[in-house]
Coordinates of C-alpha atoms (C1' of nucleotides) in Angstrom, one line a residue:
Chain A
M1 CA -114.3 -106.7 83.4
A2 CA -113.5 -109.4 80.9
I3 CA -110.8 -107.5 79.1
E4 CA -109.2 -109.5 76.4
F5 CA -106.3 -108.2 74.3
S6 CA -105.4 -109.7 71.0
S7 CA -101.7 -109.3 70.9
I8 CA -100.6 -107.0 68.1
R9 CA -96.9 -107.6 68.7
K10 CA -94.3 -105.0 68.4
E11 CA -96.3 -102.8 70.7
G12 CA -95.1 -102.9 74.3
L13 CA -97.1 -104.7 76.9
S14 CA -98.1 -101.6 78.7
V15 CA -99.5 -100.2 75.5
Q16 CA -101.6 -103.3 74.8
I17 CA -103.0 -103.2 78.3
A18 CA -103.8 -99.5 78.1
N19 CA -105.5 -100.1 74.8
A20 CA -107.5 -103.0 76.2
I21 CA -108.8 -101.0 79.1
R22 CA -109.3 -97.9 77.0
S23 CA -111.7 -99.7 74.6
A24 CA -113.5 -101.2 77.6
I25 CA -114.1 -97.7 78.8
I26 CA -114.9 -96.0 75.5
D27 CA -117.5 -98.5 74.4
G28 CA -119.1 -98.7 77.8
R29 CA -118.1 -102.1 79.2
L30 CA -116.7 -100.1 82.1
V31 CA -119.1 -97.4 83.2
V32 CA -118.3 -94.0 84.8
E33 CA -117.2 -94.1 88.4
E34 CA -116.7 -97.8 88.2
R35 CA -113.6 -99.0 90.1
L36 CA -111.0 -101.0 88.2
P37 CA -109.4 -103.9 89.9
S38 CA -106.3 -103.0 92.0
E39 CA -103.0 -102.8 90.3
A40 CA -102.0 -106.1 92.0
E41 CA -105.0 -107.9 90.6
L42 CA -104.6 -106.4 87.2
S43 CA -101.0 -107.7 87.0
D44 CA -102.3 -111.1 87.9
R45 CA -105.0 -111.0 85.3
F46 CA -102.9 -109.8 82.5
G47 CA -99.9 -111.8 83.7
V48 CA -97.5 -108.9 83.8
S49 CA -95.7 -107.1 86.6
R50 CA -97.2 -104.3 88.6
S51 CA -94.9 -101.7 87.0
T52 CA -96.2 -102.6 83.6
V53 CA -99.8 -102.2 84.7
R54 CA -98.9 -98.9 86.3
E55 CA -97.4 -97.5 83.1
A56 CA -100.6 -98.5 81.3
L57 CA -102.7 -96.8 84.0
K58 CA -100.6 -93.7 83.7
R59 CA -101.3 -93.5 80.0
L60 CA -105.0 -93.7 80.6
A61 CA -104.8 -91.1 83.4
A62 CA -103.0 -88.8 81.0
Q63 CA -106.0 -89.0 78.7
N64 CA -108.4 -88.3 81.6
L65 CA -109.9 -91.7 81.2
I66 CA -109.2 -92.8 84.7
R67 CA -108.2 -91.2 88.0
S68 CA -106.3 -92.9 90.8
E69 CA -107.0 -92.6 94.4
R70 CA -104.9 -93.8 97.2
G71 CA -105.9 -95.4 100.4
S72 CA -107.8 -98.4 101.6
S73 CA -110.8 -98.0 99.4
G74 CA -108.8 -96.3 96.7
G75 CA -108.0 -97.6 93.2
A76 CA -108.4 -96.5 89.6
F77 CA -111.8 -95.2 88.7
V78 CA -113.3 -94.5 85.4
N79 CA -113.3 -90.8 85.2
R80 CA -116.3 -88.6 84.3
I81 CA -114.4 -86.1 82.2
T82 CA -115.1 -82.5 83.1
R83 CA -115.6 -79.7 80.6
D84 CA -112.4 -78.2 81.7
E85 CA -110.3 -81.4 81.3
A86 CA -111.8 -82.0 77.9
Q87 CA -111.1 -78.4 76.9
E88 CA -107.5 -78.5 78.2
S89 CA -107.0 -81.6 76.1
L90 CA -108.4 -80.0 73.0
V91 CA -106.4 -76.9 73.5
T92 CA -103.2 -78.9 73.9
T93 CA -103.9 -80.8 70.7
L94 CA -104.8 -77.7 68.7
R95 CA -101.7 -75.8 69.9
L96 CA -99.5 -78.7 69.0
M97 CA -101.1 -78.8 65.5
I98 CA -100.6 -75.1 65.1
G99 CA -97.1 -75.1 66.4
M100 CA -95.8 -78.1 64.6
N101 CA -97.8 -78.6 61.4
D102 CA -97.1 -75.6 59.4
I103 CA -100.4 -73.9 60.1
A104 CA -100.2 -70.4 59.0
F105 CA -101.3 -67.5 61.1
E106 CA -103.9 -66.6 58.5
E107 CA -105.3 -70.1 58.5
A108 CA -105.7 -70.1 62.2
I109 CA -107.5 -66.8 62.2
E110 CA -109.7 -67.9 59.4
A111 CA -110.7 -71.1 61.2
R112 CA -111.4 -69.3 64.4
F113 CA -113.6 -66.6 62.8
T114 CA -115.4 -69.1 60.6
L115 CA -116.3 -71.1 63.6
E116 CA -117.4 -68.0 65.4
S117 CA -119.6 -66.8 62.6
A118 CA -121.4 -70.1 62.7
C119 CA -121.9 -69.6 66.5
L120 CA -123.2 -66.1 66.0
G121 CA -126.0 -67.4 63.9
L122 CA -127.3 -69.5 66.7
A123 CA -126.4 -67.1 69.5
A124 CA -128.4 -64.3 67.9
G125 CA -131.5 -66.4 68.4
R126 CA -130.8 -67.7 71.8
C127 CA -128.4 -65.8 73.9
K128 CA -129.7 -65.0 77.4
A129 CA -129.6 -61.8 79.4
E130 CA -126.9 -63.2 81.6
D131 CA -124.7 -64.0 78.5
L132 CA -125.1 -60.4 77.4
A133 CA -124.2 -59.2 80.8
E134 CA -121.0 -61.2 80.8
L135 CA -120.2 -60.0 77.4
R136 CA -120.5 -56.4 78.4
A137 CA -118.5 -57.0 81.5
E138 CA -115.6 -58.2 79.4
I139 CA -116.0 -55.2 77.1
D140 CA -115.7 -52.9 80.0
R141 CA -112.7 -54.7 81.1
Q142 CA -111.2 -54.3 77.7
R143 CA -111.7 -50.6 77.9
S144 CA -109.9 -50.2 81.2
P145 CA -106.7 -48.4 80.4
D146 CA -104.4 -50.1 82.9
L147 CA -104.6 -53.6 81.4
S148 CA -101.5 -55.5 80.2
D149 CA -101.4 -56.8 76.7
E150 CA -101.8 -60.3 78.0
D151 CA -104.7 -59.4 80.2
F152 CA -106.4 -57.8 77.2
C153 CA -105.9 -61.0 75.2
A154 CA -107.2 -63.1 78.0
S155 CA -110.3 -60.9 78.2
D156 CA -110.7 -61.3 74.4
V157 CA -110.5 -65.1 74.8
T158 CA -113.2 -64.9 77.5
F159 CA -115.4 -62.7 75.4
H160 CA -115.4 -65.1 72.4
S161 CA -115.8 -68.1 74.7
I162 CA -119.0 -66.5 76.0
V163 CA -120.2 -66.1 72.5
G164 CA -119.7 -69.8 72.0
R165 CA -121.6 -70.5 75.2
A166 CA -124.4 -68.2 74.1
T167 CA -125.3 -70.6 71.4
G168 CA -126.8 -72.7 74.2
N169 CA -125.0 -75.7 72.6
P170 CA -122.4 -77.2 74.9
L171 CA -120.5 -78.9 72.1
L172 CA -120.2 -75.7 70.0
A173 CA -119.3 -73.8 73.2
F174 CA -116.6 -76.4 73.8
Q175 CA -115.2 -76.2 70.3
M176 CA -115.3 -72.5 70.2
A177 CA -113.7 -72.0 73.5
G178 CA -111.0 -74.6 72.6
A179 CA -110.2 -72.9 69.3
V180 CA -110.0 -69.4 70.8
E181 CA -107.9 -70.5 73.7
A182 CA -105.6 -72.5 71.5
M183 CA -104.9 -69.4 69.5
Q184 CA -104.2 -67.1 72.5
P185 CA -100.4 -67.5 72.0
L186 CA -100.8 -66.3 68.5
M187 CA -102.9 -63.4 69.5
N188 CA -100.4 -62.6 72.3
M189 CA -97.8 -62.0 69.6
L190 CA -99.8 -59.0 68.2
V191 CA -99.2 -55.5 69.4
Y192 CA -102.3 -53.7 70.6
R193 CA -102.0 -50.0 70.8
L194 CA -104.6 -48.1 72.8
R195 CA -106.7 -47.2 69.7
D196 CA -106.5 -50.8 68.6
R197 CA -108.0 -51.9 71.9
H198 CA -110.7 -49.4 71.6
R199 CA -111.5 -50.3 68.1
I200 CA -111.7 -54.0 69.1
A201 CA -113.9 -53.2 72.2
D202 CA -116.2 -51.2 69.9
L203 CA -116.6 -54.1 67.5
H204 CA -117.2 -56.4 70.5
E205 CA -119.9 -54.0 71.6
G206 CA -121.3 -54.1 68.1
I207 CA -121.6 -57.9 68.4
A208 CA -123.1 -57.7 71.8
N209 CA -125.7 -55.1 70.7
A210 CA -126.5 -57.2 67.6
L211 CA -127.0 -60.3 69.7
E212 CA -129.2 -58.3 72.1
Q213 CA -131.4 -57.2 69.1
R214 CA -131.4 -60.7 67.8
N215 CA -129.8 -59.4 64.6
A216 CA -127.5 -62.0 63.2
D217 CA -126.6 -60.0 60.1
A218 CA -125.4 -57.1 62.2
A219 CA -123.4 -59.5 64.3
W220 CA -121.8 -61.0 61.3
Q221 CA -120.8 -57.6 60.0
N222 CA -119.1 -56.7 63.2
L223 CA -117.4 -60.0 63.3
E224 CA -116.2 -59.6 59.7
A225 CA -114.8 -56.2 60.6
L226 CA -113.1 -57.7 63.6
A227 CA -111.5 -60.4 61.5
S228 CA -110.2 -57.9 59.0
Y229 CA -108.8 -55.7 61.8
T230 CA -107.1 -58.7 63.3
R231 CA -105.5 -59.6 59.9
E232 CA -104.3 -56.0 59.7
L233 CA -102.7 -56.2 63.1
A234 CA -101.1 -59.5 62.1
D235 CA -99.7 -58.0 58.9
K236 CA -98.1 -55.2 60.9
R237 CA -96.6 -57.6 63.3
R238 CA -95.3 -59.7 60.4
A239 CA -93.8 -56.8 58.4
P240 CA -91.0 -55.5 60.7
R241 CA -89.2 -58.8 60.8
Q242 CA -90.9 -61.4 63.0
G243 CA -87.9 -61.9 65.2
S244 CA -87.4 -60.9 68.8
G245 CA -90.0 -63.1 70.3
D246 CA -90.1 -61.3 73.6
T247 CA -93.5 -60.5 74.9
S248 CA -92.0 -58.0 77.4
N249 CA -94.8 -57.4 79.8
N250 CA -94.8 -55.2 82.9
Chain B
M1 CA -83.0 -78.5 79.0
A2 CA -83.1 -76.5 82.2
I3 CA -86.4 -77.8 83.4
E4 CA -87.3 -76.5 86.8
F5 CA -90.4 -77.5 88.7
S6 CA -91.8 -75.6 91.6
S7 CA -93.2 -78.3 93.7
I8 CA -97.0 -78.0 94.1
R9 CA -97.3 -80.7 96.7
K10 CA -100.1 -83.1 96.8
E11 CA -99.4 -83.9 93.2
G12 CA -97.3 -87.0 92.7
L13 CA -93.7 -86.7 91.6
S14 CA -94.4 -88.3 88.2
V15 CA -97.1 -85.8 87.6
Q16 CA -94.8 -82.9 88.4
I17 CA -92.1 -84.2 86.2
A18 CA -94.5 -84.8 83.4
N19 CA -95.8 -81.2 83.8
A20 CA -92.3 -79.8 83.8
I21 CA -91.4 -81.6 80.5
R22 CA -94.8 -80.8 79.0
S23 CA -94.4 -77.1 79.4
A24 CA -90.9 -77.3 78.1
I25 CA -92.3 -78.8 75.0
I26 CA -95.4 -76.7 74.6
D27 CA -93.6 -73.4 74.9
G28 CA -90.8 -74.4 72.7
R29 CA -87.8 -74.9 75.0
L30 CA -87.7 -78.4 73.5
V31 CA -88.1 -78.4 69.8
V32 CA -89.6 -81.1 67.6
E33 CA -87.5 -84.1 67.1
E34 CA -85.1 -83.1 69.8
R35 CA -84.0 -86.0 72.0
L36 CA -84.6 -85.8 75.7
P37 CA -82.0 -87.1 78.1
S38 CA -82.1 -90.8 78.8
E39 CA -84.3 -92.1 81.5
A40 CA -81.2 -92.7 83.7
E41 CA -80.1 -89.1 83.2
L42 CA -83.5 -87.7 83.9
S43 CA -83.8 -89.6 87.1
D44 CA -80.5 -88.1 88.1
R45 CA -81.5 -84.6 87.2
F46 CA -84.8 -84.7 88.9
G47 CA -83.5 -86.8 91.8
V48 CA -86.1 -89.5 91.4
S49 CA -86.1 -93.1 90.5
R50 CA -86.2 -94.4 87.0
S51 CA -89.7 -95.8 87.4
T52 CA -91.0 -92.4 88.4
V53 CA -89.4 -90.8 85.3
R54 CA -90.8 -93.6 83.2
E55 CA -94.4 -93.0 84.4
A56 CA -94.0 -89.3 83.6
L57 CA -92.8 -90.2 80.1
K58 CA -95.7 -92.6 79.6
R59 CA -98.1 -89.8 80.5
L60 CA -96.5 -87.6 77.8
A61 CA -96.4 -90.4 75.3
A62 CA -100.2 -90.9 75.9
Q63 CA -100.6 -87.2 74.8
N64 CA -98.5 -87.8 71.7
L65 CA -96.0 -85.3 73.0
I66 CA -93.1 -87.6 72.9
R67 CA -92.3 -91.0 71.4
S68 CA -89.8 -93.5 72.7
E69 CA -87.4 -95.5 70.7
R70 CA -85.3 -98.3 71.9
G71 CA -81.8 -99.2 71.1
S72 CA -78.4 -97.7 71.3
S73 CA -79.3 -94.3 69.8
G74 CA -82.8 -94.5 71.1
G75 CA -84.5 -92.4 73.7
A76 CA -87.5 -90.1 74.0
F77 CA -88.0 -87.6 71.2
V78 CA -90.3 -84.7 71.0
N79 CA -93.0 -85.9 68.7
R80 CA -94.2 -84.0 65.6
I81 CA -97.8 -84.8 66.0
T82 CA -99.5 -86.1 62.9
R83 CA -102.9 -85.1 61.6
D84 CA -104.1 -88.6 62.4
E85 CA -102.8 -88.7 66.0
A86 CA -104.3 -85.3 66.7
Q87 CA -107.6 -86.3 65.2
E88 CA -107.7 -89.5 67.1
S89 CA -107.2 -87.5 70.3
L90 CA -109.9 -85.0 69.4
V91 CA -112.3 -87.8 68.6
T92 CA -111.7 -89.6 71.8
T93 CA -112.2 -86.4 73.8
L94 CA -115.4 -85.5 71.9
R95 CA -116.8 -89.0 72.3
L96 CA -116.2 -88.9 76.0
M97 CA -117.9 -85.6 76.3
I98 CA -120.9 -86.8 74.4
G99 CA -121.0 -90.1 76.2
M100 CA -120.6 -88.8 79.7
N101 CA -121.7 -85.2 79.9
D102 CA -125.4 -85.4 79.1
I103 CA -125.0 -84.1 75.6
A104 CA -128.3 -84.7 73.8
F105 CA -128.5 -86.3 70.4
E106 CA -130.1 -83.1 69.1
E107 CA -127.3 -81.0 70.4
A108 CA -124.7 -83.2 68.8
I109 CA -126.5 -83.0 65.5
E110 CA -126.8 -79.3 65.7
A111 CA -123.2 -78.7 66.5
R112 CA -122.1 -80.9 63.6
F113 CA -124.4 -79.2 61.1
T114 CA -123.6 -75.8 62.3
L115 CA -119.9 -76.5 61.9
E116 CA -120.5 -77.9 58.4
S117 CA -122.5 -75.0 57.3
A118 CA -119.6 -72.7 58.2
C119 CA -117.3 -75.0 56.2
L120 CA -119.6 -74.9 53.2
G121 CA -119.3 -71.1 53.0
L122 CA -115.6 -71.4 52.4
A123 CA -115.7 -74.6 50.4
A124 CA -118.1 -73.1 47.9
G125 CA -115.4 -70.6 46.9
R126 CA -112.4 -72.9 47.0
C127 CA -113.1 -76.6 46.5
K128 CA -110.9 -78.2 43.9
A129 CA -111.8 -80.6 41.2
E130 CA -110.2 -83.5 43.1
D131 CA -112.4 -82.7 46.1
L132 CA -115.5 -82.9 44.0
A133 CA -114.3 -86.1 42.5
E134 CA -113.9 -87.6 45.9
L135 CA -117.2 -86.4 47.0
R136 CA -118.9 -88.0 44.0
A137 CA -117.0 -91.2 44.6
E138 CA -118.5 -91.4 48.1
I139 CA -122.0 -90.6 46.8
D140 CA -121.7 -93.5 44.3
R141 CA -120.6 -95.7 47.1
Q142 CA -123.6 -94.6 49.2
R143 CA -125.9 -95.6 46.3
S144 CA -124.5 -99.1 46.0
P145 CA -127.3 -101.4 47.3
D146 CA -125.1 -104.0 49.0
L147 CA -123.7 -101.8 51.7
S148 CA -124.1 -102.5 55.4
D149 CA -125.5 -99.8 57.6
E150 CA -122.1 -99.3 59.2
D151 CA -120.4 -99.0 55.8
F152 CA -123.0 -96.4 54.8
C153 CA -122.3 -94.4 57.9
A154 CA -118.6 -94.7 57.4
S155 CA -119.0 -93.3 53.9
D156 CA -121.1 -90.5 55.3
V157 CA -118.3 -89.7 57.7
T158 CA -115.9 -89.6 54.8
F159 CA -118.1 -87.4 52.7
H160 CA -118.4 -84.7 55.3
S161 CA -114.8 -84.9 56.2
I162 CA -114.0 -84.2 52.5
V163 CA -116.3 -81.2 52.8
G164 CA -114.2 -80.0 55.6
R165 CA -111.0 -80.5 53.6
A166 CA -112.5 -78.7 50.7
T167 CA -112.4 -75.5 52.8
G168 CA -108.6 -75.6 52.1
N169 CA -108.1 -74.8 55.8
P170 CA -106.4 -77.6 57.6
L171 CA -107.7 -76.5 61.0
L172 CA -111.3 -76.4 59.9
A173 CA -110.8 -79.7 58.1
F174 CA -109.4 -81.1 61.4
Q175 CA -112.3 -79.9 63.5
M176 CA -114.9 -80.9 61.0
A177 CA -113.5 -84.4 60.5
G178 CA -113.1 -84.8 64.3
A179 CA -116.7 -83.8 64.9
V180 CA -118.2 -86.0 62.3
E181 CA -116.1 -89.0 63.3
A182 CA -116.9 -88.5 66.9
M183 CA -120.6 -88.7 66.1
Q184 CA -120.4 -91.8 64.1
P185 CA -121.5 -94.0 66.9
L186 CA -124.6 -91.8 67.3
M187 CA -125.3 -92.0 63.5
N188 CA -124.8 -95.7 63.7
M189 CA -127.7 -96.0 66.0
L190 CA -130.1 -94.7 63.3
V191 CA -131.9 -97.1 60.9
Y192 CA -131.4 -96.3 57.3
R193 CA -134.0 -97.8 55.0
L194 CA -133.1 -98.0 51.3
R195 CA -135.1 -94.9 50.5
D196 CA -133.4 -93.0 53.4
R197 CA -130.1 -93.8 51.9
H198 CA -131.2 -92.6 48.5
R199 CA -132.6 -89.4 49.9
I200 CA -129.4 -88.8 51.7
A201 CA -127.3 -89.5 48.7
D202 CA -129.4 -87.1 46.7
L203 CA -128.9 -84.4 49.2
H204 CA -125.2 -85.1 49.2
E205 CA -125.3 -84.8 45.4
G206 CA -127.1 -81.5 45.8
I207 CA -124.2 -80.3 48.0
A208 CA -121.6 -81.5 45.6
N209 CA -123.4 -79.8 42.7
A210 CA -123.7 -76.6 44.6
L211 CA -120.1 -76.6 45.5
E212 CA -119.2 -77.2 41.9
Q213 CA -121.2 -74.2 40.8
R214 CA -119.7 -72.2 43.6
N215 CA -123.2 -71.7 44.9
A216 CA -123.0 -71.4 48.7
D217 CA -126.7 -70.8 49.1
A218 CA -127.7 -73.9 47.3
A219 CA -125.2 -75.9 49.4
W220 CA -126.7 -74.5 52.6
Q221 CA -130.2 -75.4 51.5
N222 CA -129.2 -79.0 50.8
L223 CA -127.4 -79.2 54.1
E224 CA -130.4 -77.8 55.9
A225 CA -132.6 -80.4 54.3
L226 CA -130.0 -83.0 55.3
A227 CA -130.1 -81.8 58.9
S228 CA -133.9 -82.0 59.0
Y229 CA -133.9 -85.4 57.5
T230 CA -131.4 -86.6 60.1
R231 CA -133.5 -85.2 62.9
E232 CA -136.5 -87.1 61.5
L233 CA -134.6 -90.3 61.5
A234 CA -133.4 -89.7 65.0
D235 CA -137.0 -89.1 66.2
K236 CA -138.1 -92.3 64.6
R237 CA -135.4 -94.2 66.3
R238 CA -136.2 -92.6 69.6
A239 CA -140.0 -93.1 69.4
P240 CA -140.3 -96.9 69.4
R241 CA -138.4 -97.4 72.6
Q242 CA -134.7 -97.0 72.2
G243 CA -133.8 -100.5 73.5
S244 CA -132.4 -103.5 71.7
G245 CA -129.1 -101.9 70.9
D246 CA -128.2 -104.4 68.2
T247 CA -126.9 -102.9 65.0
S248 CA -127.5 -106.1 63.1
N249 CA -125.6 -105.5 59.9
N250 CA -125.2 -107.7 56.9
Chain C
dA1 C1' -121.2 -91.3 122.1
dA2 C1' -116.9 -89.2 120.9
dA3 C1' -112.4 -89.3 120.3
dG4 C1' -108.3 -91.5 119.4
dT5 C1' -105.8 -95.8 117.7
dC6 C1' -104.9 -99.6 115.1
dT7 C1' -105.3 -102.3 110.8
dA8 C1' -105.7 -103.5 106.2
dA9 C1' -105.9 -102.1 101.4
dT10 C1' -104.2 -99.5 97.9
dT11 C1' -101.4 -96.4 95.3
dG12 C1' -96.7 -93.9 95.1
dT13 C1' -91.8 -94.5 95.0
dC14 C1' -87.3 -96.7 95.2
dT15 C1' -83.7 -100.2 94.0
dG16 C1' -81.6 -103.4 91.4
dA17 C1' -81.7 -106.7 88.0
dC18 C1' -82.3 -108.7 83.4
dA19 C1' -84.3 -108.9 78.6
dA20 C1' -84.9 -106.8 74.0
dT21 C1' -83.5 -103.7 70.6
dT22 C1' -80.7 -100.9 67.9
dA23 C1' -76.6 -98.4 66.1
dA24 C1' -72.0 -98.3 65.8
dA25 C1' -67.6 -100.3 66.3
dT26 C1' -64.9 -104.2 65.4
dG27 C1' -63.4 -108.2 63.2
dT28 C1' -63.3 -111.6 59.3
dT29 C1' -63.6 -113.2 54.9
dT30 C1' -63.3 -112.7 50.1
Chain D
dA1 C1' -60.7 -102.6 49.8
dA2 C1' -65.3 -104.2 50.2
dA3 C1' -68.7 -107.0 51.9
dC4 C1' -70.4 -109.5 55.5
dA5 C1' -70.6 -111.2 60.4
dT6 C1' -69.8 -110.4 65.3
dT7 C1' -69.4 -108.0 69.3
dT8 C1' -70.3 -104.1 72.1
dA9 C1' -72.5 -100.2 74.2
dA10 C1' -76.5 -97.5 75.1
dT11 C1' -81.1 -97.4 75.7
dT12 C1' -85.9 -98.6 76.6
dG13 C1' -89.1 -102.5 78.3
dT14 C1' -90.2 -105.6 81.9
dC15 C1' -89.8 -107.9 86.2
dA16 C1' -89.5 -108.7 91.3
dG17 C1' -89.6 -107.2 95.9
dA18 C1' -89.4 -103.7 99.2
dC19 C1' -91.0 -99.7 101.8
dA20 C1' -93.5 -95.1 102.3
dA21 C1' -97.9 -92.5 102.2
dT22 C1' -102.6 -92.3 102.4
dT23 C1' -107.2 -93.6 103.4
dA24 C1' -111.4 -96.0 105.2
dG25 C1' -113.1 -98.6 108.4
dA26 C1' -112.8 -101.4 112.6
dC27 C1' -111.6 -101.3 117.2
dT28 C1' -110.6 -99.3 121.7
dT29 C1' -110.7 -96.1 125.2
dT30 C1' -112.6 -92.4 127.7

DNA sequence: AAAGTCTAATTGTCTGACAATTAAATGTTT
DNA sequence: AAACATTTAATTGTCAGACAATTAGACTTT
């Protein structure tokens, strides 16, 4: 291990220890799946109590950096972060930023559609048959009449996540999916009448068709229309006083 | 508060408690800057020991959801996440994904430049004089001959973060800055000869000029050239055996 | 050989104590 | 009365030691 920590006082011990281990992981001195020393041994090495070590480990676990297993051959292991864990973390962060840092609805929508337009450029050249199939499956779903508003939104999220994946670039897929999912609560605030849903499904189909024909321009046009339409819906929602935050489903 | 938690066994108590409080924060039942009950009171309410509550709170603190203050009027407060905290979290997550999930150099570069090209479209229409001034300041810096490789990379990161900010959209700026910063370690692995630096600075200047003239196409061309050039450098680095990971600066 | 049992290692939780820090109340001096 | 010093109370941070729960592996029995 050889984890040193140059005491920046005023930070609690558990924070210092967490930082020491975190940097050891991030710059590779501890490799994935490697087992850390036991809590008892860590408290010895760092010269602190076991509770303090534990609080440090919990911090790291909350960042998905380590995972703890019980039992005789248990311990804390450097965690290979999964796509899902990373995405959950991204979504949480984005939602917090949106919720607490005066990010306007319009700004969120713009960021999301800007990102997606970038993805479409790549996806048009690369998307596979199976991506298209999944896209069309979601479109069908969106057209089924007995779908709650929230399920419709969820399908919308899935659709655009697939667009991200269709770029064939895992990082773009990750950022796209994170952004779309983070904005689901915002989208959930909108009211989708039946003809809104059909209009949206049609535009989605336009995108899918454009991708199938490898026609990026057509895809962009449909996305642009989708963005405008979303803005219209958002304006309607905003207009009649934005109160009564009930999303009365069922 | 009114925090209920429906026991999904097999998860530890501290995890359950953390989850309960986390959802209370995320969907707004606890508002920013609100003070949580003291640790003693939380242990009463949840019927667990103080250590368990503390571990839960440490988890939340690690996600920047709360912050703890000591003293008579201290306690745990719902944290208004700052741009910097959010970005640090994003960068950590992205770096972990890149480092541990078989993301290729090429994929990382592609994601970064795709994102940036999307930003340029907006920035061309919106960037302010002060953004341009900052961009040019970084370009000057990149041309100064006595600059270590790492400082050059750092300036590169700054440059592209400013491009993100020039979109005027805080979310895009956030994602752009996060992506660029996350890839700094990768960029640091490249070797920048003097003429490479000048070439890059020239392309940066091309971007800045294009933005000043509100010419998105010109900006894209320069960015495209920059992307190709970066790929060339990456190939060179890869070719002569990628060992000897020393980044001998100075 | 298979099945069950014991054992040791490790994390999870509990309890109770004390230290450190901070704001507010209280007291003291000018 | 105002300024300053002291005490007090509330709260988080750390410590120590205990026991429960879980797990893998060694051991025993059939």
